[in-house]
Amino acid sequence: MKVSDVLFSVVVVVLLGSLLSIWFYPSAQDFMESNRLWNGIKSFSGESGAKNINSLAELPSLPQQHTLVLVPYINPEATELSRMKQFVSDGGSLLLLDDYGYGNNILKYLDLQVRFDNRPLLDPLFSYKNQRMPRVTDFAPEVEEAGIKGLTLNHATGLAGLEEPEVLARSSPTSFLDTNDDQINGPDEPKGPFPVAAKLRYGQGTIILVADPSIMINSMVGRDDNNRFLQYLSHPPAAERPATVLVDNSHLTKSPLDTSRTRLTSSIEIISSPYSLLGIVALIFLVVSRYAIKRGETVG
Amino acid sequence: MKTLLFHLKKALLTTTIGVIVIPVMLSPFTALAIEFHEDPEQAEVIFDGISLFRYYSASLDLLLRKEPAEVEARLGKMPFANIPEALTRPTVDFAASSTNLSYQVFDVSNNITRLGILVEQSRFDEAATLAKKTVATLVDAEIRLNEVEQALLTIGRGLRISSASPTSDLSISYGEVTSRIEKIRAVLAASKEMIAKMSAGQFLKRPQITLKIAPFTAFVGDSITFEGDLASEGQPLAGREITILLDGSQNATARTDPAGHFGGTLAVPYIYPPQLELPALKRSKSGSALKALFQPEVELQSLYAPKEGDAGLYSAVVSPVIKLNLLFYEAQLKLTLPEKSYPGLETSISGRFDYRQAPVPAQRNIEIYLDDVLVATVAADQTFTAKVRIPPDTLTGKHRVTLSAIPRQRYSPVTVSATLNITKSIPTVLMKLPKVVIIPGNLRLQGNLSSEIGALEGASIKLRFGGSETEVTSSTEGSFDARVPMGMGSGLAGWQQLEWEIIPQEPWHAPAKITSNLFTINMVTGGGSIIVLALLGIYLPSLLRKRFALGMRPARKTQRKQTPVPQTAAAPGRVALPSQYEAGDGSRSKILDWYRLLLRLLERLAKTALAPQQTLREFAVQYSKAFGPFGKPFMDFSRLAERLLYSRHEPTPDEVKKSSQITQDIREAFKGEGI
């Protein structure tokens, strides 16, 4: 057996092994739907029947009864901002969860006064295990009526620039914004309570802001009423039927594995198209025919 | 091979170094990244006693400011606080006791204020009763305060206050809580002292006062008369001011005449307490006349509070309570809503008042609320229908409609609610779709958009078909005329989906998405496919036949070594028999000579020559029939000839004999051919 044959076989085996690993190995990246670990959102996606979209181009042109869940850890481009605006203006709901990402760029584009504070919100008393996971117990009446009594956040921030009727939830009076990141409640640091969730009308649609995307992750969604709160925000209570929840993956930071999986999925879709299939069939036919003809020439 | 292995090892070493070194170099940069969250199961547990004590201090401040509802709200959130498990019980005790204490302090404060007023008015009987009750509350409050203090001590022990530095924030914050507890203790003590002072030395003359009213039952808004007497030790007290209390509040005044008698009229207030149909009414013989009436009651008393010269001489007195039964008319309001309503359109809200036996009033004002927002005010008769426009931005779904009839004199307010279903009308498309569509080309679609409400004016219609898209707008009557360009595509024929997206302008119409399937025939690819198939069907088989026919040729490489046979250049159409055999040596050459003769004869009979690519066997198969009955023997002879030519086979004597025989037989049979 020739060396070239051996090398070719090795390359094929390695390639197949890599493709299978990429396809089947679960993601460990934050907020990935396929991630079953503590930092994925497998539970939330299953509970809400969410569909994942890899581009805002997949947003429906009739956005009523649709809720777009967006965690903007990658800065959206101008075309994407325009699509978002159109989606909400035409009646869709945008559930924007952010703490230290690019949510303010979206709010600025939409010409809204509200902003994510981007400074850590800590609560030394009302918290789970430590002050970086504050617990929220102050809600607007309509949220309390939905049976929501408490939330547990995880490395959250606050919201600023809101009108009073827009606020859905606030942190406790013992919370503070850690402006110098020293984990100590300094005398000059802003003291709570701070809004952490809000709802605004925009065009025919709604924008819902939550100052902590981490309430969606597997290890947090089951704490206190986090899941119920997310369902309340995703599905408007007065609506005739539950909304379709779309989770945007395109603005999440991805590991090389996730990027490879996305590309592999795209490749499979391209190969599955009629033209590609026809080409592959023709190629196989030619190879087999050539082999058969060659074999036929040696018979006799 | 060695070189290849060397390069492989080099590459592996380089890769290994890179995998180890690069992440190490990048680790400082990754460490600077923001931590978006942490695993709660692995999170560090940190308790903050300072925040807890400061929270308690702030709560006790609210207690001292006599705001019990705020205290309860703050301490009610303690279950969500981060507390060591061992301190759960004392924190619960602290919260419960502090909450109870806050209400007690509030009650005590209010009672002391009231006590002062009573004492000022020389209403010592009432003051004494209130003082006794307040002292009991104070005793209980002291018990609660002790519980609060005990809970705080337990928490302090749990957080090791004793080992903390006295100047530490923990000790300071703990000290602030204990100081507030002392303040509360001081407040309770001061309250007790105040009550004791107010209750001391009340030895005054006690007059007697009476009160009568007529009638005992009256409609709201009507007037009743009252009268009574004021005397002390049998002597009338003239010229004194008497206050008539209605449910404890001043309602009217009168002055005693020289006989100590007082009287007057007062208006029954317009109050409509919650309905209670008294059982007595149901059993009343004249119940039918009274069924419409609901009879709550108010309490009336007359009060004499000594003033000026009487102060210090007489104590204040109140008469026994007299109950006045109130009458008013109560109605039921039946509300009728349509099955569904649409945003932006008027909806009819109907109602009917049922006054039962009561007289029917003239118009009443009714307020109409949609989800607690006032949308209309109408003046309604007993039966009415109001047209209310639903706001265009109202979301679809169930909404609450509330009708509230404002109280009017003897008529109490009426409120009724019902659920209104607000929906949007689904548009429908009326048009005839073609059965078959030929592509490429234009697809023309004409039709009409309408709904149960009416035509859709100015609606945007997006059409998608086979990758093409077009958009049109409907006319005032809802009609549209669209042309969808259709590209060539790759398919031959089949069903393709036509998608409609309808985006209406009116808020009462819902957007819609409709799909239809149309059968398409692609003229270009269909025709091309037919041509290709025809070419393949005719040309390919013959090509393949020729290519596979080559497989019957002898192999180029043989396994056995053959004795090299010198080849001579043969004349076109002749078999090139080895020249050495032409010399006639041996049986092999003889047989081949005889075969050559017969071959020449056959060529003459068949009028054709052996082709260069033909084997002897092929030629024999094709033309041996010309030998008639000798065809098969000639076939056998041809096989033998090929064996002799292309192998090392030596003919057997039997084969020599047979070959000779067949040659003679054929020569004999065809001797006229001149061989």
Tab-separated table of C-alpha atoms in Angstrom, chain A:
chain	number	residue	atom	x	y	z
A	1	MET	CA	0.000	0.000	0.000
A	2	LYS	CA	1.377	3.350	-1.043
A	3	VAL	CA	2.175	6.159	1.449
A	4	SER	CA	-0.219	8.473	-0.394
A	5	ASP	CA	-3.041	5.960	0.134
A	6	VAL	CA	-2.266	5.809	3.843
A	7	LEU	CA	-2.176	9.602	4.193
A	8	PHE	CA	-5.405	9.965	2.267
A	9	SER	CA	-7.126	7.432	4.532
A	10	VAL	CA	-5.854	9.194	7.642
A	11	VAL	CA	-7.093	12.562	6.386
A	12	VAL	CA	-10.520	11.121	5.582
A	13	VAL	CA	-10.813	9.488	9.007
A	14	VAL	CA	-9.731	12.669	10.814
A	15	LEU	CA	-12.135	14.768	8.750
A	16	LEU	CA	-15.070	12.459	9.392
A	17	GLY	CA	-14.244	12.304	13.072
A	18	SER	CA	-14.068	16.106	13.259
A	19	LEU	CA	-17.383	16.553	11.478
A	20	LEU	CA	-19.130	14.078	13.749
A	21	SER	CA	-17.632	15.730	16.841
A	22	ILE	CA	-18.729	19.166	15.686
A	23	TRP	CA	-22.219	17.893	15.004
A	24	PHE	CA	-22.822	15.883	18.150
A	25	TYR	CA	-20.626	17.452	20.821
A	26	PRO	CA	-22.802	19.744	22.956
A	27	SER	CA	-21.994	23.423	23.175
A	28	ALA	CA	-20.631	24.857	26.402
A	29	GLN	CA	-21.095	28.476	25.401
A	30	ASP	CA	-23.274	30.991	27.243
A	31	PHE	CA	-26.916	31.243	26.177
A	32	MET	CA	-26.709	28.476	23.590
A	33	GLU	CA	-29.882	26.502	23.066
A	34	SER	CA	-27.998	23.227	22.708
A	35	ASN	CA	-26.061	23.800	25.917
A	36	ARG	CA	-27.409	21.693	28.760
A	37	LEU	CA	-24.820	22.925	31.238
A	38	TRP	CA	-25.460	25.564	33.873
A	39	ASN	CA	-24.869	28.455	31.446
A	40	GLY	CA	-27.020	27.287	28.510
A	41	ILE	CA	-30.662	28.029	27.845
A	42	LYS	CA	-31.899	24.547	26.979
A	43	SER	CA	-34.542	24.644	29.743
A	44	PHE	CA	-35.917	28.033	28.813
A	45	SER	CA	-36.046	27.141	25.110
A	46	GLY	CA	-37.929	23.940	25.822
A	47	GLU	CA	-40.318	25.533	28.275
A	48	SER	CA	-41.277	28.379	25.958
A	49	GLY	CA	-41.218	26.344	22.743
A	50	ALA	CA	-38.695	28.812	21.380
A	51	LYS	CA	-37.329	28.711	17.850
A	52	ASN	CA	-33.728	29.676	17.277
A	53	ILE	CA	-32.847	32.056	14.505
A	54	ASN	CA	-29.317	32.641	13.260
A	55	SER	CA	-30.035	35.919	11.538
A	56	LEU	CA	-32.513	38.753	11.925
A	57	ALA	CA	-33.320	38.236	8.259
A	58	GLU	CA	-35.413	35.296	9.479
A	59	LEU	CA	-37.792	37.612	11.340
A	60	PRO	CA	-41.350	37.242	10.026
A	61	SER	CA	-42.796	40.063	7.996
A	62	LEU	CA	-46.016	39.728	10.030
A	63	PRO	CA	-44.582	40.053	13.522
A	64	GLN	CA	-47.806	40.144	15.527
A	65	GLN	CA	-47.901	37.364	18.117
A	66	HIS	CA	-44.110	37.000	17.867
A	67	THR	CA	-41.607	37.757	20.602
A	68	LEU	CA	-37.939	38.218	19.722
A	69	VAL	CA	-35.584	37.382	22.588
A	70	LEU	CA	-32.300	39.181	22.083
A	71	VAL	CA	-29.097	39.189	24.139
A	72	PRO	CA	-26.854	41.669	22.306
A	73	TYR	CA	-23.354	40.600	23.192
A	74	ILE	CA	-22.294	41.428	19.624
A	75	ASN	CA	-22.922	44.904	18.277
A	76	PRO	CA	-25.786	44.787	15.748
A	77	GLU	CA	-25.190	46.172	12.296
A	78	ALA	CA	-27.205	48.981	10.789
A	79	THR	CA	-29.357	46.634	8.687
A	80	GLU	CA	-30.087	44.512	11.730
A	81	LEU	CA	-31.113	47.538	13.760
A	82	SER	CA	-33.440	48.540	10.968
A	83	ARG	CA	-35.002	45.065	10.921
A	84	MET	CA	-35.468	45.174	14.679
A	85	LYS	CA	-37.163	48.536	14.475
A	86	GLN	CA	-39.462	47.344	11.715
A	87	PHE	CA	-40.289	44.197	13.655
A	88	VAL	CA	-41.371	46.110	16.740
A	89	SER	CA	-43.086	48.934	14.865
A	90	ASP	CA	-45.232	46.426	12.988
A	91	GLY	CA	-46.506	44.809	16.178
A	92	GLY	CA	-43.821	42.429	17.374
A	93	SER	CA	-42.481	42.225	20.918
A	94	LEU	CA	-38.772	42.685	21.575
A	95	LEU	CA	-37.538	41.153	24.830
A	96	LEU	CA	-34.129	42.763	25.208
A	97	LEU	CA	-31.983	41.264	27.969
A	98	ASP	CA	-28.658	42.919	28.573
A	99	ASP	CA	-26.208	43.824	31.305
A	100	TYR	CA	-22.785	44.568	29.858
A	101	GLY	CA	-23.431	44.224	26.114
A	102	TYR	CA	-24.617	46.457	23.325
A	103	GLY	CA	-28.194	46.962	24.387
A	104	ASN	CA	-27.743	50.720	24.662
A	105	ASN	CA	-26.809	50.905	20.983
A	106	ILE	CA	-30.194	49.412	20.168
A	107	LEU	CA	-32.018	51.777	22.509
A	108	LYS	CA	-30.202	54.738	21.055
A	109	TYR	CA	-31.119	53.683	17.524
A	110	LEU	CA	-34.760	53.382	18.574
A	111	ASP	CA	-34.538	56.914	19.966
A	112	LEU	CA	-35.500	55.879	23.484
A	113	GLN	CA	-34.383	57.638	26.670
A	114	VAL	CA	-34.003	54.507	28.737
A	115	ARG	CA	-30.531	52.973	29.077
A	116	PHE	CA	-28.900	49.953	30.666
A	117	ASP	CA	-26.643	51.276	33.401
A	118	ASN	CA	-23.856	48.743	32.646
A	119	ARG	CA	-22.492	49.031	36.205
A	120	PRO	CA	-22.795	45.987	38.476
A	121	LEU	CA	-25.894	45.967	40.677
A	122	LEU	CA	-25.087	44.338	44.021
A	123	ASP	CA	-27.315	43.625	47.000
A	124	PRO	CA	-25.567	42.545	50.192
A	125	LEU	CA	-28.776	41.623	52.009
A	126	PHE	CA	-31.451	40.474	49.546
A	127	SER	CA	-29.436	38.041	47.501
A	128	TYR	CA	-28.772	34.391	46.871
A	129	LYS	CA	-25.511	33.242	48.457
A	130	ASN	CA	-23.675	36.522	47.783
A	131	GLN	CA	-24.340	40.089	46.714
A	132	ARG	CA	-23.609	39.402	43.051
A	133	MET	CA	-26.903	37.494	42.802
A	134	PRO	CA	-29.507	40.007	44.028
A	135	ARG	CA	-33.107	39.048	44.628
A	136	VAL	CA	-35.961	41.242	43.495
A	137	THR	CA	-39.274	41.434	45.340
A	138	ASP	CA	-40.734	44.772	44.281
A	139	PHE	CA	-43.028	44.462	41.248
A	140	ALA	CA	-45.667	46.428	39.407
A	141	PRO	CA	-49.242	45.414	40.347
A	142	GLU	CA	-49.896	43.636	37.054
A	143	VAL	CA	-46.771	41.519	37.548
A	144	GLU	CA	-47.807	40.608	41.090
A	145	GLU	CA	-51.236	39.657	39.799
A	146	ALA	CA	-49.517	37.160	37.504
A	147	GLY	CA	-48.276	35.393	40.649
A	148	ILE	CA	-44.685	36.611	40.499
A	149	LYS	CA	-43.248	37.226	43.951
A	150	GLY	CA	-39.480	37.113	43.507
A	151	LEU	CA	-36.619	36.984	41.022
A	152	THR	CA	-33.010	35.946	41.443
A	153	LEU	CA	-30.541	37.802	39.250
A	154	ASN	CA	-26.943	36.925	38.461
A	155	HIS	CA	-24.421	39.707	37.818
A	156	ALA	CA	-27.109	42.183	36.861
A	157	THR	CA	-27.210	45.878	36.223
A	158	GLY	CA	-29.957	48.489	36.441
A	159	LEU	CA	-32.053	50.604	34.092
A	160	ALA	CA	-32.036	54.379	33.940
A	161	GLY	CA	-34.158	57.021	32.245
A	162	LEU	CA	-37.550	55.391	32.821
A	163	GLU	CA	-40.940	56.841	33.589
A	164	GLU	CA	-42.631	55.412	36.668
A	165	PRO	CA	-45.510	53.566	34.925
A	166	GLU	CA	-43.045	51.737	32.692
A	167	VAL	CA	-41.214	49.962	35.511
A	168	LEU	CA	-42.052	46.296	36.042
A	169	ALA	CA	-39.567	45.374	38.781
A	170	ARG	CA	-37.124	47.066	41.135
A	171	SER	CA	-34.226	45.940	43.271
A	172	SER	CA	-34.346	46.334	47.045
A	173	PRO	CA	-33.400	49.477	48.997
A	174	THR	CA	-30.216	47.751	50.176
A	175	SER	CA	-28.887	47.377	46.620
A	176	PHE	CA	-26.245	49.642	45.143
A	177	LEU	CA	-24.331	50.195	41.894
A	178	ASP	CA	-20.710	49.233	42.283
A	179	THR	CA	-19.184	52.061	40.265
A	180	ASN	CA	-15.561	51.254	41.195
A	181	ASP	CA	-15.984	47.477	41.037
A	182	ASP	CA	-14.622	46.934	44.555
A	183	GLN	CA	-17.642	44.979	45.796
A	184	ILE	CA	-18.001	47.454	48.679
A	185	ASN	CA	-20.946	49.765	49.221
A	186	GLY	CA	-19.102	53.050	49.171
A	187	PRO	CA	-20.688	56.277	50.405
A	188	ASP	CA	-20.642	57.851	46.933
A	189	GLU	CA	-22.094	54.910	45.117
A	190	PRO	CA	-25.736	55.123	44.015
A	191	LYS	CA	-28.120	53.377	46.407
A	192	GLY	CA	-31.213	51.393	45.428
A	193	PRO	CA	-33.877	50.621	44.639
A	194	PHE	CA	-33.191	50.512	40.882
A	195	PRO	CA	-35.481	49.449	38.055
A	196	VAL	CA	-34.380	46.108	36.622
A	197	ALA	CA	-37.263	45.411	34.232
A	198	ALA	CA	-39.489	47.697	32.201
A	199	LYS	CA	-42.050	47.660	29.424
A	200	LEU	CA	-42.577	50.326	26.778
A	201	ARG	CA	-44.921	50.667	23.855
A	202	TYR	CA	-43.186	51.279	20.519
A	203	GLY	CA	-45.233	51.728	17.385
A	204	GLN	CA	-47.680	48.865	17.316
A	205	GLY	CA	-45.360	46.673	19.302
A	206	THR	CA	-43.723	46.441	22.687
A	207	ILE	CA	-40.182	46.617	23.983
A	208	ILE	CA	-39.457	44.794	27.225
A	209	LEU	CA	-36.150	45.417	28.943
A	210	VAL	CA	-34.550	43.172	31.551
A	211	ALA	CA	-31.232	44.204	33.047
A	212	ASP	CA	-29.919	40.660	33.380
A	213	PRO	CA	-29.945	38.011	30.628
A	214	SER	CA	-28.702	35.396	33.099
A	215	ILE	CA	-32.194	34.686	34.422
A	216	MET	CA	-32.629	32.595	31.276
A	217	ILE	CA	-29.754	30.182	31.864
A	218	ASN	CA	-30.406	26.638	33.024
A	219	SER	CA	-29.054	27.140	36.526
A	220	MET	CA	-31.104	30.313	37.087
A	221	VAL	CA	-34.373	29.836	35.251
A	222	GLY	CA	-35.775	27.587	37.968
A	223	ARG	CA	-34.944	29.932	40.844
A	224	ASP	CA	-37.722	31.926	42.490
A	225	ASP	CA	-40.189	32.976	39.797
A	226	ASN	CA	-37.622	33.540	37.049
A	227	ASN	CA	-39.296	31.157	34.628
A	228	ARG	CA	-42.774	32.474	35.321
A	229	PHE	CA	-41.520	36.023	34.821
A	230	LEU	CA	-39.943	35.121	31.489
A	231	GLN	CA	-43.135	33.402	30.346
A	232	TYR	CA	-45.131	36.437	31.464
A	233	LEU	CA	-42.879	38.719	29.430
A	234	SER	CA	-42.804	36.431	26.376
A	235	HIS	CA	-46.553	35.827	26.160
A	236	PRO	CA	-48.784	38.910	26.612
A	237	PRO	CA	-51.554	37.910	29.043
A	238	ALA	CA	-54.386	39.598	27.135
A	239	ALA	CA	-53.485	37.947	23.845
A	240	GLU	CA	-55.795	35.451	22.217
A	241	ARG	CA	-53.059	32.800	21.926
A	242	PRO	CA	-49.480	32.341	23.137
A	243	ALA	CA	-46.854	34.165	21.139
A	244	THR	CA	-44.187	32.470	19.043
A	245	VAL	CA	-40.873	32.989	20.812
A	246	LEU	CA	-37.820	33.527	18.586
A	247	VAL	CA	-34.407	33.380	20.247
A	248	ASP	CA	-31.691	35.200	18.325
A	249	ASN	CA	-28.332	33.407	18.269
A	250	SER	CA	-26.603	35.773	15.894
A	251	HIS	CA	-25.563	38.298	18.547
A	252	LEU	CA	-24.121	35.838	21.022
A	253	THR	CA	-20.409	35.263	21.298
A	254	LYS	CA	-19.677	31.824	19.999
A	255	SER	CA	-16.922	29.346	20.657
A	256	PRO	CA	-15.094	27.893	17.662
A	257	LEU	CA	-17.197	24.759	18.101
A	258	ASP	CA	-20.434	26.730	17.761
A	259	THR	CA	-19.101	28.649	14.769
A	260	SER	CA	-18.106	25.402	13.120
A	261	ARG	CA	-21.480	23.879	13.836
A	262	THR	CA	-23.245	26.853	12.339
A	263	ARG	CA	-21.126	26.625	9.219
A	264	LEU	CA	-21.640	22.895	9.018
A	265	THR	CA	-25.387	23.393	9.244
A	266	SER	CA	-25.216	25.988	6.481
A	267	SER	CA	-23.143	23.634	4.354
A	268	ILE	CA	-25.650	20.844	4.826
A	269	GLU	CA	-28.429	23.189	3.744
A	270	ILE	CA	-26.486	24.149	0.628
A	271	ILE	CA	-25.728	20.524	-0.214
A	272	SER	CA	-29.385	19.664	0.302
A	273	SER	CA	-30.443	22.062	-2.453
A	274	PRO	CA	-31.610	20.466	-5.725
A	275	TYR	CA	-28.705	21.804	-7.807
A	276	SER	CA	-26.102	20.478	-5.417
A	277	LEU	CA	-27.775	17.110	-5.129
A	278	LEU	CA	-27.945	16.850	-8.894
A	279	GLY	CA	-24.251	17.661	-9.155
A	280	ILE	CA	-23.324	15.081	-6.538
A	281	VAL	CA	-25.426	12.410	-8.226
A	282	ALA	CA	-23.840	13.192	-11.585
A	283	LEU	CA	-20.359	13.027	-10.071
A	284	ILE	CA	-21.047	9.673	-8.444
A	285	PHE	CA	-22.459	8.381	-11.713
A	286	LEU	CA	-19.365	9.453	-13.631
A	287	VAL	CA	-16.979	7.924	-11.090
A	288	VAL	CA	-18.853	4.629	-10.979
A	289	SER	CA	-19.135	4.476	-14.753
A	290	ARG	CA	-15.433	5.136	-15.207
A	291	TYR	CA	-14.579	2.469	-12.675
A	292	ALA	CA	-16.950	-0.016	-14.311
A	293	ILE	CA	-15.569	0.687	-17.742
A	294	LYS	CA	-12.003	0.279	-16.514
A	295	ARG	CA	-12.909	-2.970	-14.844
A	296	GLY	CA	-14.627	-4.124	-18.019
A	297	GLU	CA	-11.486	-3.540	-20.006
A	298	THR	CA	-9.572	-5.928	-17.763
A	299	VAL	CA	-12.117	-8.764	-18.067
A	300	GLY	CA	-11.488	-11.389	-20.618
